[in-house]
Structures are given as structure tokens and as C-alpha cells.
Amino acid sequence: MTKSDILLDIKGLKIEGWSDEKWHPIIKGVDLTLRRGEVMGLIGESGAGKSTLGLAAMGFTQPGCRITGGQIVFDGVDMTTLSDAQKRRYWGNRMTYVAQSAAASFNPAHRLIDQTVASTVRFGISNEATAKSDARTLYSALNLPHADTIGDRYPHQVSGGQLQRVMTAMAMSPRPDLIIFDEPTTALDVTTQVEVLRAMRKIVEEFNTAAIYITHDLAVVAQMADVIKVLRFGHEVEEADTRTMLAAPKEDYTKSLWSVRALTKPERPVQENILSVRNVSASYGKVPVLHNVSIDVPRGSTVSVVGESGSGKSTVARVITGLLPPQNGQVMFDGDPLPQALKDRTKDHKKRVQMIYQMADTAMNPRQTVREIIGRPLEFYLGLTGRAKDDRVRELLSLIELDDRFIDRLPSELSGGQKQRICIARALAAEPELIICDEVTSALDQIVQEGILKLLMRLQSELNLSYLFITHDISTVRAISDHVVVMQLGRVVEQGTKDSVFQPPHDPYTDLLLSSVPEMDPDWLSNLKLPELT
Amino acid sequence: MHPIVKTVFQRLGLGVVTLFIVSLIIFAAIELLPGDFGQAVLGQAATEETVAAFRRELGLDQPAVWRYVDWIAGVAQGDLGTSFSGRASSGVDRSRPVIDLIAPRLENTLFLAGLTAVVAVPLALFLGISAALYRNSIYDRTVNALTLTTISFPEFFVAYVLILCLTSLWPIFPSLSNISADTEFAERVYRSAMPALTLTLVIVAHMMRMTRAAIINLLASPYIQMARLTGASQREVILKHALPNAWAPIATVIAFNLAYLVVGVVVVEVVFVYPGVGQLMVDAVSSRDIPVVQGCALIFAATYIVLNLVADIVGIVTNPKLLHPK
């Protein structure tokens, strides 16, 4: 390896962030070497510092962060010694960035193609006409529909998966030496993710561009990266080439990341139905969203509803809870029909069905303490007050494996996983028989996810709870369900026991959904043949 | 039909409905005013018969509902009625249509508002954008402090300070804005300079601070970070990436301040003896000249409605999500 082979050489990098009135270390001395044309995967939980490191590779720090030590040598130039104006000569020119949420990262006021070519034109890499025609070529190389005209649209006029590909085209437009991909597919549906991954890998290979690919999803990074570096708490855990890393991770922490997917659930005896949704159709205004949906939930079991965004799975939850009265059909609970609208339901109806949401953050009043949050349903549904209420709050806390110290904390003083546990305790406080879990683990890291899923399963076997588990994550479904319902465009396309749904033969859509889930095999994407949907 | 044209017509329709409701409120409020014109004009010594005859001449003996219907029907045809002053019972009929009283005054008011706006709006935008560009610098703090100071003083105080400086110490402008219909344009501008300057100082702060806040508010957006990561300079980030998304709140504040220039400047008019519509209305209220009060109030309400409509339209045409639906 000669010296000029090395494109990026980071040595002993230290970065601090300002919060709570003092500086906290985020990156605590990390080395990183990237050769030309090489793709490195950076993985770790949130808070590991992977995004901060990715941005730092461009010499960029977010407001409120500062570099306190080390070097970032890009093609022989130490970025830490450059002024902002000098660094701007590199950004959007020799190094580009692909952000996690393309929908938020495109300026809503400008057309896509103008944004795609902006930096290419600014740096005089080519003139506007050439850059635009090249952008159209890139769009078509990235399999975007209507590649000739899609650039004339505004960001809100195209889908999330398409925007992510347009952003890749934008990153590729100046033909950079280095692209930073910052969780580019995390916000996408699994079937869209495959398309985007393919497109990105193809184009990175075609132009032999070096890249840093940041993600928390191991299976995804396995498809993209030549080398994988694992980060935790701002330190490097280990680095190895992808195949070695997947086959034989050295460190315990890396092994624990790998083992999350191995969660399984013992079979449970089948009991009578606690909930049955019968032939329900519903619509938002004039737009129909559910068509003749029937779902049964046996007592003490977990029924998972899977599907992409727009499949109507959350709408099913709104119908069950009475937030959206259906146009046709009925919801039966414990053998009796539930009144369709929430206002017609008794306190007892409401008590027996509770809900847990995806964003624990927004599901809690930020100005209430844990004691008030959990105490409210105790008072409202069970009439507990004073000492009895307090004792019950403590009992619930121990049930969700948090100790008494948390009782006077505010939501802002809790981690993401702890917040979700408090939401679970709040649902349990009403002593429900059915809990609807709407994407409850989607916003959490894999290790935290595992903790929450284990907790839910333990509670189920102790309290004979039933769960309706809404998710788009197939590996979660495999881990925890007894029954699986697959939804697409407001219809149930397939349902049955987990084994019967996951064993072939499948419905074609189920097949597509299952085969789109990345596997921990570096050759998976290359060998993948997706079923055609008719 | 483009959805925006449709929206504009909808808003216009709503504006007419609002104006109708406002007319009811104006009429009802004036009904509730104590005293009446007959008594006020004829004085304590007038006999009851004289007052009754005078009231009959003005139509004040009719029930309120009839008078409202009569008035609003006239308004719908562009006739604001006839002033109560100078009626036949005082000897000769010298009464004038309300519209003839208001029109020249309104023209003066609009001239002053226009003159102020031409100076104040670009100035506020420039100060707001540059303050956002050099956020937290000495420049930013100075501009903020100065504009806050001028807005914190009452208008008449600002006016008197300006009179002291620009007409007494350094006599540049006249202290009385004595204009009439046949004053020439340049002369008009010169004589209106003092009130315009006062009003500029009063309204610039609000618009400038909103412009600055609207832009800075957007600087935390992911697309602004993205713009920086494509090598855009601070100037380009502010002008090309933040400003186009900030027009809606800025336009709302500008509309609000322009409406104030038309309807709320009576204090400044009094200080500079400027013959605007504000003074006319105050005089009409004190002499219980009901048709003139109603006419002014209706025009003020219409000004608010139209300017807010314009602000809404600016908000719509600068929002691609509304301009280019899916």
C-alpha cells in the first residue's frame, strides 16, 4: 500500500459537545484509515458517536460541538487546520453527504434537480446544462422512475425512497472522492430499503468512490461495506473486514450486537379470542383505508400486524380503540361487541384495552413526573389515591425492572428505553387484558429493543396479557409473535400462526416482504432475486 | 382552475362575510354610544319639539333595524350616506356626502402610509436579514437594541424628539405637514417627511425582529445543515435556503404593520397636523356624526381584511406544497 492510496486518515480524534452547561466528550480518541474506493461501515448504538465521527471525517462539527484533539487528514491536508471558508472548498465538491431523513434534508423551496446540481455548478466542475443532463443519467442509473422529469418536482412531490435516491445522485453529482452515508435507509420501508441499497452500492462501485456508511443495522452494513468498525461510547471496539467481522467477532460487545436477532418465543396453549375484528372497513374522510379486515387475537397471545407504511396497520389500532369509528363491520371484545365510537364506551371498556406508542417521548407529558404519569390511570380507572396509589406505582416500577429512584424523575431525565418502560407501566396500571403496541421498538437501538421485547414477553406470561403488535420489522415479528397478520394497502393478504406464514408457500406480497429483509450475509444482496408483484 | 385562484376567491368571499359581520358590530357599537347628535348640536336650551324635528330630518326616529338596512344597502351600492353636519335645518343645506369627506383624507393617509412603507419595509428586511447573517455579532446587538429603543417610546415622544432634532436644532424638514389636494408630489414628500420618519421608527422594529427570528428559526433545520455540507457560504445559506421558506411569517407581520399605518396613526397625525383620515374619525366621534364614523370604521376594517388576504396569498405562493400540489 502506497501513501497515496490512503484517502482519509484520522488520528486520535477527540470531539466534545456542550450540554447541561459543560463540555462532554463524544469521541474519545478514534483512529480511522480509509483507502480510495473503499467502503467502511460504522456501526454502534445511538450515542456511540458514529454520526459525529462521520461528519468529522468531512471536518464538519455540528453547532455546540468542538474538536479538541487529533488530526483529520484528507488527501494530505489536515482538515482541522483549515478555516471554514477553506473547508467549504471541499464540501459538496470532493466530499459529500447523504443524510438520514431525505425528506427533511431537501430544501422544500427548490426543485430537486436544482438542488442536485447546486454544488457541482458552484464549484465550476461543470456548467449547469451538463450537470443537469448528468443528473438525469444518475437518476436513471439509480432506477428512479421518470428520470427525465423527476428532477423538476419539489421534494414533497416524491416518496421517501425516491428522495433518498435523489440525494444519492446529489452526492454523486460532483464525482467526489468520499461520500458519507449517515443512516440513509433507516427511515425507509424494508422493500424500499432493498431498492435504495442496491442503487447506492451500484453507483459507489461504478465510480469507485470511497464511502463511510453509518448505520445501526448489521445486516445492512454487511451488504455495503468492505470493512466494519464498531463504535461504543466514543471508543472503537474493533475493526475488521466484513467477512471476518460477521464470522468471528472478537469483542463481547460486538457479539452481543450479533445475538439480538436470536430471540425466540416458546409456544403457548391456545385460548379463546379476547378480541376479534370482523369485516371492518374504514376511511379517512372520503379516502378508504381499510377494506374488509378481520383479525382475531386469542387471549394470552401476541398477534403481529406487519406491513409497509400506508398499509393501514395503525388504522386498525385506531378502529379498535374507537378513535376512528368503522363504516362497516364490528369489533368484538371478550365475546361482546364494543361500541364503535370512543365516546360511547364505558370506563370499563377503556380500561381493558390500553395502548403503547412508538414515540415514548411525545406520549408523555414532559412536565409530569413518573409518579404522576403512572398514578393517573391508577386514580382514574381503579380509584386509588394517596398511600395505596404510591405503593402501586412502586410495584409497577419494579415490574418493569426500574427501581424506586425513578419515581420523581421527569421524562427528560430518562433514556429512550426507560421512557418506553414507563409507557408500558402506564398501560399496565389500568390492569388491561389487551395492549396494542404500535411500533413500540422502532425508535430504539437493537440492544434496548431486545430488553423491551423480553420485558413484554415476561409480562405476558406472568399476567396472561394479549398483545396486538403493530410493526414493520420482520425480525421483531419472528422473535415475539404467535400469530402474524400481513397487511398491504388496507387489506389482510395473509394471516395465520407464525410458522404457517413464514413457511412457504407464501402470498406473493408476503414473499416480497420476507425476502427484502437483509440477512447477515455479505453476498445476500448480490444473490437476491426479488419476486415480481403482479 | 388553479387551486390557488380558488383559494384566493374563497378568502375574498370570507372577507366579504367578515366585513358584513364587522358592519353589524360597528352599527351596534355606535347605537350604544351615549348622547345623540340632535342634542349635541342644538344644545341644552333646545325644546323637545326642535330636537324631535331635527331627529326626524336625520332619520334618527326610525327603528335601528331600518336604519341599518338603509345604511348597508347604500354601502353595497358604494354610497356611504350623508354627513350629519350642515343640514338644512341650520338654515342652508351645506351637508356633504360622507364619501366626499373621507376620500381626500383617505388619499392623504394612503400617501403617508405608502411613503412610510417604501422606506420602512425594505429597511426592516435588510436589517432583519443582515442581523440573522451576523447573528450575535456587535452589529446584530446594536440593531436589536436601537430598534427596541425606538419601539419602546410612545409615538408622540418619538415625534417630538424628531421635531426637536430635525426642525429646531438642524432645520431640515417642516414641523407641520400642511398638505392639500393641489400640493405637488415632491413638495408633498418633503412636507410628509417628518410623520413618515416617525412612523418608520415605530414600525421597523417589529418587522425587523420577525424577519430575523423567522430566518434564525429555520437555521436549525436539517436542510440548512445539508446546504452547509454542500459548501454553501453563510450568505447563500441565508438568502437562498432560509429566506424562501421564511416569507409567510414575515408577510403576516408586514401586513399587520401596514394596516396599522392606515388605521392607527391618529396620534402622529395630530402632532404634525397631518390631514389624515384618523383625525377625521376622531372629530366625527366627538361631534356624533354617525355616518362619517361608520364610513371610517368600515374602511379601516376593509384595510385589515385586504392586507391580511395579501399576506395569506404571499404565504401560499411561497409555499411549494400549496403551489405545486402532489
PDB file of N, CA, C and O in Angstrom, chain A residues 304-357:
ATOM      1  N   SER A 304     -49.022 -10.246  15.635  1.00  0.00           N
ATOM      2  CA  SER A 304     -48.280  -9.154  14.992  1.00  0.00           C
ATOM      3  C   SER A 304     -48.964  -8.746  13.709  1.00  0.00           C
ATOM      4  O   SER A 304     -49.362  -9.600  12.914  1.00  0.00           O
ATOM      5  N   VAL A 305     -49.107  -7.449  13.516  1.00  0.00           N
ATOM      6  CA  VAL A 305     -49.622  -6.937  12.246  1.00  0.00           C
ATOM      7  C   VAL A 305     -48.446  -6.301  11.521  1.00  0.00           C
ATOM      8  O   VAL A 305     -47.850  -5.348  12.025  1.00  0.00           O
ATOM      9  N   VAL A 306     -48.056  -6.838  10.369  1.00  0.00           N
ATOM     10  CA  VAL A 306     -46.923  -6.287   9.632  1.00  0.00           C
ATOM     11  C   VAL A 306     -47.360  -5.701   8.305  1.00  0.00           C
ATOM     12  O   VAL A 306     -48.358  -6.122   7.726  1.00  0.00           O
ATOM     13  N   GLY A 307     -46.607  -4.758   7.830  1.00  0.00           N
ATOM     14  CA  GLY A 307     -46.895  -4.144   6.538  1.00  0.00           C
ATOM     15  C   GLY A 307     -46.066  -2.890   6.413  1.00  0.00           C
ATOM     16  O   GLY A 307     -45.484  -2.408   7.386  1.00  0.00           O
ATOM     17  N   GLU A 308     -45.998  -2.332   5.186  1.00  0.00           N
ATOM     18  CA  GLU A 308     -45.230  -1.110   4.972  1.00  0.00           C
ATOM     19  C   GLU A 308     -46.039   0.085   5.413  1.00  0.00           C
ATOM     20  O   GLU A 308     -47.217  -0.042   5.731  1.00  0.00           O
ATOM     21  N   SER A 309     -45.438   1.264   5.370  1.00  0.00           N
ATOM     22  CA  SER A 309     -46.221   2.443   5.705  1.00  0.00           C
ATOM     23  C   SER A 309     -47.310   2.609   4.654  1.00  0.00           C
ATOM     24  O   SER A 309     -47.083   2.344   3.474  1.00  0.00           O
ATOM     25  N   GLY A 310     -48.487   2.998   5.117  1.00  0.00           N
ATOM     26  CA  GLY A 310     -49.618   3.093   4.205  1.00  0.00           C
ATOM     27  C   GLY A 310     -50.411   1.815   4.065  1.00  0.00           C
ATOM     28  O   GLY A 310     -51.378   1.760   3.319  1.00  0.00           O
ATOM     29  N   SER A 311     -50.030   0.762   4.805  1.00  0.00           N
ATOM     30  CA  SER A 311     -50.756  -0.499   4.668  1.00  0.00           C
ATOM     31  C   SER A 311     -52.007  -0.507   5.530  1.00  0.00           C
ATOM     32  O   SER A 311     -52.835  -1.391   5.424  1.00  0.00           O
ATOM     33  N   GLY A 312     -52.172   0.471   6.412  1.00  0.00           N
ATOM     34  CA  GLY A 312     -53.382   0.552   7.232  1.00  0.00           C
ATOM     35  C   GLY A 312     -53.240  -0.108   8.588  1.00  0.00           C
ATOM     36  O   GLY A 312     -54.214  -0.238   9.312  1.00  0.00           O
ATOM     37  N   LYS A 313     -52.008  -0.508   8.967  1.00  0.00           N
ATOM     38  CA  LYS A 313     -51.877  -1.244  10.224  1.00  0.00           C
ATOM     39  C   LYS A 313     -52.147  -0.374  11.447  1.00  0.00           C
ATOM     40  O   LYS A 313     -52.764  -0.825  12.409  1.00  0.00           O
ATOM     41  N   SER A 314     -51.738   0.889  11.410  1.00  0.00           N
ATOM     42  CA  SER A 314     -52.053   1.766  12.544  1.00  0.00           C
ATOM     43  C   SER A 314     -53.526   2.142  12.569  1.00  0.00           C
ATOM     44  O   SER A 314     -54.084   2.390  13.631  1.00  0.00           O
ATOM     45  N   THR A 315     -54.151   2.174  11.389  1.00  0.00           N
ATOM     46  CA  THR A 315     -55.580   2.477  11.325  1.00  0.00           C
ATOM     47  C   THR A 315     -56.382   1.386  12.024  1.00  0.00           C
ATOM     48  O   THR A 315     -57.401   1.657  12.667  1.00  0.00           O
ATOM     49  N   VAL A 316     -55.926   0.145  11.915  1.00  0.00           N
ATOM     50  CA  VAL A 316     -56.595  -0.948  12.621  1.00  0.00           C
ATOM     51  C   VAL A 316     -56.629  -0.632  14.122  1.00  0.00           C
ATOM     52  O   VAL A 316     -57.665  -0.773  14.788  1.00  0.00           O
ATOM     53  N   ALA A 317     -55.488  -0.141  14.651  1.00  0.00           N
ATOM     54  CA  ALA A 317     -55.434   0.205  16.076  1.00  0.00           C
ATOM     55  C   ALA A 317     -56.410   1.325  16.397  1.00  0.00           C
ATOM     56  O   ALA A 317     -57.071   1.311  17.434  1.00  0.00           O
ATOM     57  N   ARG A 318     -56.540   2.303  15.494  1.00  0.00           N
ATOM     58  CA  ARG A 318     -57.463   3.422  15.743  1.00  0.00           C
ATOM     59  C   ARG A 318     -58.919   2.951  15.762  1.00  0.00           C
ATOM     60  O   ARG A 318     -59.725   3.466  16.514  1.00  0.00           O
ATOM     61  N   VAL A 319     -59.221   1.952  14.920  1.00  0.00           N
ATOM     62  CA  VAL A 319     -60.585   1.423  14.913  1.00  0.00           C
ATOM     63  C   VAL A 319     -60.843   0.658  16.213  1.00  0.00           C
ATOM     64  O   VAL A 319     -61.881   0.827  16.859  1.00  0.00           O
ATOM     65  N   ILE A 320     -59.880  -0.166  16.640  1.00  0.00           N
ATOM     66  CA  ILE A 320     -60.072  -0.972  17.854  1.00  0.00           C
ATOM     67  C   ILE A 320     -60.252  -0.063  19.074  1.00  0.00           C
ATOM     68  O   ILE A 320     -61.105  -0.295  19.925  1.00  0.00           O
ATOM     69  N   THR A 321     -59.451   1.011  19.141  1.00  0.00           N
ATOM     70  CA  THR A 321     -59.542   1.878  20.307  1.00  0.00           C
ATOM     71  C   THR A 321     -60.716   2.853  20.217  1.00  0.00           C
ATOM     72  O   THR A 321     -60.969   3.579  21.168  1.00  0.00           O
ATOM     73  N   GLY A 322     -61.424   2.866  19.088  1.00  0.00           N
ATOM     74  CA  GLY A 322     -62.598   3.726  18.977  1.00  0.00           C
ATOM     75  C   GLY A 322     -62.288   5.124  18.475  1.00  0.00           C
ATOM     76  O   GLY A 322     -63.177   5.968  18.399  1.00  0.00           O
ATOM     77  N   LEU A 323     -61.014   5.389  18.153  1.00  0.00           N
ATOM     78  CA  LEU A 323     -60.665   6.730  17.676  1.00  0.00           C
ATOM     79  C   LEU A 323     -61.219   6.973  16.280  1.00  0.00           C
ATOM     80  O   LEU A 323     -61.484   8.096  15.894  1.00  0.00           O
ATOM     81  N   LEU A 324     -61.345   5.910  15.495  1.00  0.00           N
ATOM     82  CA  LEU A 324     -61.894   6.036  14.147  1.00  0.00           C
ATOM     83  C   LEU A 324     -63.035   5.029  14.010  1.00  0.00           C
ATOM     84  O   LEU A 324     -62.793   3.847  13.788  1.00  0.00           O
ATOM     85  N   PRO A 325     -64.292   5.463  14.143  1.00  0.00           N
ATOM     86  CA  PRO A 325     -65.398   4.512  14.011  1.00  0.00           C
ATOM     87  C   PRO A 325     -65.418   3.928  12.594  1.00  0.00           C
ATOM     88  O   PRO A 325     -65.298   4.678  11.630  1.00  0.00           O
ATOM     89  N   PRO A 326     -65.571   2.619  12.469  1.00  0.00           N
ATOM     90  CA  PRO A 326     -65.549   1.995  11.134  1.00  0.00           C
ATOM     91  C   PRO A 326     -66.860   2.257  10.406  1.00  0.00           C
ATOM     92  O   PRO A 326     -67.864   2.592  11.035  1.00  0.00           O
ATOM     93  N   GLN A 327     -66.811   2.111   9.064  1.00  0.00           N
ATOM     94  CA  GLN A 327     -68.038   2.270   8.290  1.00  0.00           C
ATOM     95  C   GLN A 327     -68.844   0.987   8.292  1.00  0.00           C
ATOM     96  O   GLN A 327     -70.060   1.005   8.308  1.00  0.00           O
ATOM     97  N   ASN A 328     -68.122  -0.134   8.228  1.00  0.00           N
ATOM     98  CA  ASN A 328     -68.768  -1.437   8.255  1.00  0.00           C
ATOM     99  C   ASN A 328     -68.021  -2.324   9.221  1.00  0.00           C
ATOM    100  O   ASN A 328     -66.861  -2.076   9.536  1.00  0.00           O
ATOM    101  N   GLY A 329     -68.690  -3.392   9.646  1.00  0.00           N
ATOM    102  CA  GLY A 329     -68.016  -4.375  10.469  1.00  0.00           C
ATOM    103  C   GLY A 329     -68.103  -4.053  11.942  1.00  0.00           C
ATOM    104  O   GLY A 329     -68.688  -3.046  12.350  1.00  0.00           O
ATOM    105  N   GLN A 330     -67.491  -4.933  12.743  1.00  0.00           N
ATOM    106  CA  GLN A 330     -67.668  -4.862  14.169  1.00  0.00           C
ATOM    107  C   GLN A 330     -66.378  -5.252  14.877  1.00  0.00           C
ATOM    108  O   GLN A 330     -65.582  -6.017  14.361  1.00  0.00           O
ATOM    109  N   VAL A 331     -66.199  -4.690  16.072  1.00  0.00           N
ATOM    110  CA  VAL A 331     -65.079  -5.103  16.906  1.00  0.00           C
ATOM    111  C   VAL A 331     -65.664  -5.801  18.128  1.00  0.00           C
ATOM    112  O   VAL A 331     -66.429  -5.207  18.890  1.00  0.00           O
ATOM    113  N   MET A 332     -65.342  -7.093  18.295  1.00  0.00           N
ATOM    114  CA  MET A 332     -65.855  -7.862  19.434  1.00  0.00           C
ATOM    115  C   MET A 332     -64.768  -7.950  20.477  1.00  0.00           C
ATOM    116  O   MET A 332     -63.614  -8.264  20.185  1.00  0.00           O
ATOM    117  N   PHE A 333     -65.128  -7.704  21.737  1.00  0.00           N
ATOM    118  CA  PHE A 333     -64.136  -7.821  22.799  1.00  0.00           C
ATOM    119  C   PHE A 333     -64.686  -8.773  23.844  1.00  0.00           C
ATOM    120  O   PHE A 333     -65.753  -8.543  24.413  1.00  0.00           O
ATOM    121  N   ASP A 334     -63.978  -9.865  24.090  1.00  0.00           N
ATOM    122  CA  ASP A 334     -64.385 -10.852  25.080  1.00  0.00           C
ATOM    123  C   ASP A 334     -65.821 -11.316  24.822  1.00  0.00           C
ATOM    124  O   ASP A 334     -66.604 -11.472  25.755  1.00  0.00           O
ATOM    125  N   GLY A 335     -66.170 -11.474  23.556  1.00  0.00           N
ATOM    126  CA  GLY A 335     -67.481 -12.007  23.209  1.00  0.00           C
ATOM    127  C   GLY A 335     -68.571 -10.967  23.003  1.00  0.00           C
ATOM    128  O   GLY A 335     -69.615 -11.268  22.438  1.00  0.00           O
ATOM    129  N   ASP A 336     -68.350  -9.723  23.455  1.00  0.00           N
ATOM    130  CA  ASP A 336     -69.380  -8.696  23.283  1.00  0.00           C
ATOM    131  C   ASP A 336     -68.919  -7.650  22.286  1.00  0.00           C
ATOM    132  O   ASP A 336     -67.740  -7.329  22.245  1.00  0.00           O
ATOM    133  N   PRO A 337     -69.868  -7.087  21.516  1.00  0.00           N
ATOM    134  CA  PRO A 337     -69.451  -6.026  20.584  1.00  0.00           C
ATOM    135  C   PRO A 337     -69.078  -4.757  21.355  1.00  0.00           C
ATOM    136  O   PRO A 337     -69.764  -4.381  22.309  1.00  0.00           O
ATOM    137  N   LEU A 338     -67.986  -4.101  20.921  1.00  0.00           N
ATOM    138  CA  LEU A 338     -67.583  -2.818  21.513  1.00  0.00           C
ATOM    139  C   LEU A 338     -68.339  -1.711  20.804  1.00  0.00           C
ATOM    140  O   LEU A 338     -68.468  -1.756  19.587  1.00  0.00           O
ATOM    141  N   PRO A 339     -68.841  -0.702  21.541  1.00  0.00           N
ATOM    142  CA  PRO A 339     -69.406   0.462  20.846  1.00  0.00           C
ATOM    143  C   PRO A 339     -68.365   1.036  19.897  1.00  0.00           C
ATOM    144  O   PRO A 339     -67.173   1.046  20.223  1.00  0.00           O
ATOM    145  N   GLN A 340     -68.834   1.516  18.723  1.00  0.00           N
ATOM    146  CA  GLN A 340     -67.858   1.900  17.702  1.00  0.00           C
ATOM    147  C   GLN A 340     -67.071   3.152  18.055  1.00  0.00           C
ATOM    148  O   GLN A 340     -65.891   3.233  17.787  1.00  0.00           O
ATOM    149  N   ALA A 341     -67.756   4.150  18.642  1.00  0.00           N
ATOM    150  CA  ALA A 341     -67.055   5.412  18.912  1.00  0.00           C
ATOM    151  C   ALA A 341     -66.595   5.458  20.357  1.00  0.00           C
ATOM    152  O   ALA A 341     -67.233   4.916  21.262  1.00  0.00           O
ATOM    153  N   LEU A 342     -65.475   6.109  20.556  1.00  0.00           N
ATOM    154  CA  LEU A 342     -64.852   6.180  21.875  1.00  0.00           C
ATOM    155  C   LEU A 342     -65.814   6.782  22.900  1.00  0.00           C
ATOM    156  O   LEU A 342     -65.894   6.340  24.031  1.00  0.00           O
ATOM    157  N   LYS A 343     -66.594   7.768  22.459  1.00  0.00           N
ATOM    158  CA  LYS A 343     -67.446   8.456  23.435  1.00  0.00           C
ATOM    159  C   LYS A 343     -68.567   7.556  23.957  1.00  0.00           C
ATOM    160  O   LYS A 343     -69.133   7.833  25.008  1.00  0.00           O
ATOM    161  N   ASP A 344     -68.892   6.492  23.221  1.00  0.00           N
ATOM    162  CA  ASP A 344     -69.948   5.582  23.678  1.00  0.00           C
ATOM    163  C   ASP A 344     -69.412   4.468  24.568  1.00  0.00           C
ATOM    164  O   ASP A 344     -70.166   3.627  25.037  1.00  0.00           O
ATOM    165  N   ARG A 345     -68.107   4.416  24.735  1.00  0.00           N
ATOM    166  CA  ARG A 345     -67.553   3.311  25.509  1.00  0.00           C
ATOM    167  C   ARG A 345     -67.508   3.660  26.990  1.00  0.00           C
ATOM    168  O   ARG A 345     -67.279   4.805  27.358  1.00  0.00           O
ATOM    169  N   THR A 346     -67.717   2.646  27.809  1.00  0.00           N
ATOM    170  CA  THR A 346     -67.681   2.883  29.248  1.00  0.00           C
ATOM    171  C   THR A 346     -66.225   2.903  29.722  1.00  0.00           C
ATOM    172  O   THR A 346     -65.306   2.516  29.008  1.00  0.00           O
ATOM    173  N   LYS A 347     -66.043   3.353  30.957  1.00  0.00           N
ATOM    174  CA  LYS A 347     -64.714   3.371  31.557  1.00  0.00           C
ATOM    175  C   LYS A 347     -64.120   1.964  31.559  1.00  0.00           C
ATOM    176  O   LYS A 347     -62.932   1.766  31.337  1.00  0.00           O
ATOM    177  N   ASP A 348     -64.998   0.964  31.799  1.00  0.00           N
ATOM    178  CA  ASP A 348     -64.508  -0.415  31.854  1.00  0.00           C
ATOM    179  C   ASP A 348     -63.993  -0.868  30.486  1.00  0.00           C
ATOM    180  O   ASP A 348     -62.951  -1.520  30.390  1.00  0.00           O
ATOM    181  N   HIS A 349     -64.719  -0.493  29.415  1.00  0.00           N
ATOM    182  CA  HIS A 349     -64.231  -0.821  28.071  1.00  0.00           C
ATOM    183  C   HIS A 349     -62.832  -0.263  27.874  1.00  0.00           C
ATOM    184  O   HIS A 349     -61.938  -0.939  27.373  1.00  0.00           O
ATOM    185  N   LYS A 350     -62.664   1.014  28.253  1.00  0.00           N
ATOM    186  CA  LYS A 350     -61.382   1.672  28.006  1.00  0.00           C
ATOM    187  C   LYS A 350     -60.276   1.061  28.846  1.00  0.00           C
ATOM    188  O   LYS A 350     -59.144   0.916  28.402  1.00  0.00           O
ATOM    189  N   LYS A 351     -60.619   0.718  30.063  1.00  0.00           N
ATOM    190  CA  LYS A 351     -59.631   0.134  30.991  1.00  0.00           C
ATOM    191  C   LYS A 351     -59.056  -1.166  30.426  1.00  0.00           C
ATOM    192  O   LYS A 351     -57.871  -1.451  30.597  1.00  0.00           O
ATOM    193  N   ARG A 352     -59.876  -1.939  29.751  1.00  0.00           N
ATOM    194  CA  ARG A 352     -59.434  -3.276  29.339  1.00  0.00           C
ATOM    195  C   ARG A 352     -58.542  -3.258  28.102  1.00  0.00           C
ATOM    196  O   ARG A 352     -57.899  -4.246  27.785  1.00  0.00           O
ATOM    197  N   VAL A 353     -58.574  -2.177  27.334  1.00  0.00           N
ATOM    198  CA  VAL A 353     -57.696  -2.064  26.154  1.00  0.00           C
ATOM    199  C   VAL A 353     -56.779  -0.863  26.363  1.00  0.00           C
ATOM    200  O   VAL A 353     -57.248   0.261  26.493  1.00  0.00           O
ATOM    201  N   GLN A 354     -55.491  -1.056  26.417  1.00  0.00           N
ATOM    202  CA  GLN A 354     -54.547   0.053  26.582  1.00  0.00           C
ATOM    203  C   GLN A 354     -53.600   0.091  25.395  1.00  0.00           C
ATOM    204  O   GLN A 354     -53.498  -0.868  24.638  1.00  0.00           O
ATOM    205  N   MET A 355     -52.916   1.204  25.250  1.00  0.00           N
ATOM    206  CA  MET A 355     -52.044   1.367  24.085  1.00  0.00           C
ATOM    207  C   MET A 355     -50.657   1.827  24.473  1.00  0.00           C
ATOM    208  O   MET A 355     -50.506   2.581  25.438  1.00  0.00           O
ATOM    209  N   ILE A 356     -49.667   1.385  23.737  1.00  0.00           N
ATOM    210  CA  ILE A 356     -48.293   1.890  23.895  1.00  0.00           C
ATOM    211  C   ILE A 356     -47.855   2.390  22.519  1.00  0.00           C
ATOM    212  O   ILE A 356     -48.124   1.740  21.506  1.00  0.00           O
ATOM    213  N   TYR A 357     -47.181   3.544  22.506  1.00  0.00           N
ATOM    214  CA  TYR A 357     -46.896   4.200  21.221  1.00  0.00           C
ATOM    215  C   TYR A 357     -45.428   4.093  20.826  1.00  0.00           C
ATOM    216  O   TYR A 357     -44.561   3.795  21.646  1.00  0.00           O
TER     217      TYR A 357
END
